[in-house]
């Protein structure tokens, strides 16, 4: 786990770690604008996949049609922001199968995962196994769950050591330019 000064910065770190100018990324629409801006700032072209709500989930029907040879990343938010829908385990498996088939990375935002109704279980993509999630880079933060947005504390993580090192390199946490304040670290620990 790499501490970052915000989940928004974490998205930028993830995008900078793997994207190059000319890459294409698929982003569910609508979703938080930070997906789009972080990926565009890395030079990628954002392809919007229209979010189609079913009665209890986000439909992934037609997603594979959006994948091209230039697709380098898929960005999604679980639970979905702003729709509030949770992804089923089968849907997460489908996303991983597409990633395995086409070789793209997944930017996984789970910042809202602590704020759900008890009768609606949250399924993290990591439930499908760390080995299958080697192309997944996740972002999380404490601002939503604990109401400490001003503390600017988040993190990014992945199960792939080489990918993690690329995120560390792009984060500037080894200098005074990146990382989080000691006060924010204490708040996050508490």
PDB file of C-alpha atoms in Angstrom, residues 1 16 19 22 42 49 57-58 85 99 121 134 146 159:
ATOM      1  CA  UNK A   1       0.000   0.000   0.000  1.00  0.00           C
ATOM      2  CA  UNK A  16       0.995   8.071 -15.117  1.00  0.00           C
ATOM      3  CA  UNK A  19      -0.467   5.251 -19.845  1.00  0.00           C
ATOM      4  CA  UNK A  22      -2.164   7.814 -27.820  1.00  0.00           C
ATOM      5  CA  UNK A  42      -1.278  11.138 -19.066  1.00  0.00           C
ATOM      6  CA  UNK A  49     -18.924   3.613 -22.052  1.00  0.00           C
ATOM      7  CA  UNK A  57     -26.682  -3.448 -11.132  1.00  0.00           C
ATOM      8  CA  UNK A  58     -24.740  -1.670 -13.847  1.00  0.00           C
ATOM      9  CA  UNK A  85     -24.788   0.498  -7.576  1.00  0.00           C
ATOM     10  CA  UNK A  99      -8.463  -7.641 -19.066  1.00  0.00           C
ATOM     11  CA  UNK A 121     -22.841  -6.752   0.169  1.00  0.00           C
ATOM     12  CA  UNK A 134      -2.041  -8.396 -11.213  1.00  0.00           C
ATOM     13  CA  UNK A 146     -14.547   9.076   8.069  1.00  0.00           C
ATOM     14  CA  UNK A 159      -0.680  -7.107  -6.174  1.00  0.00           C
TER      15      UNK A 159
END
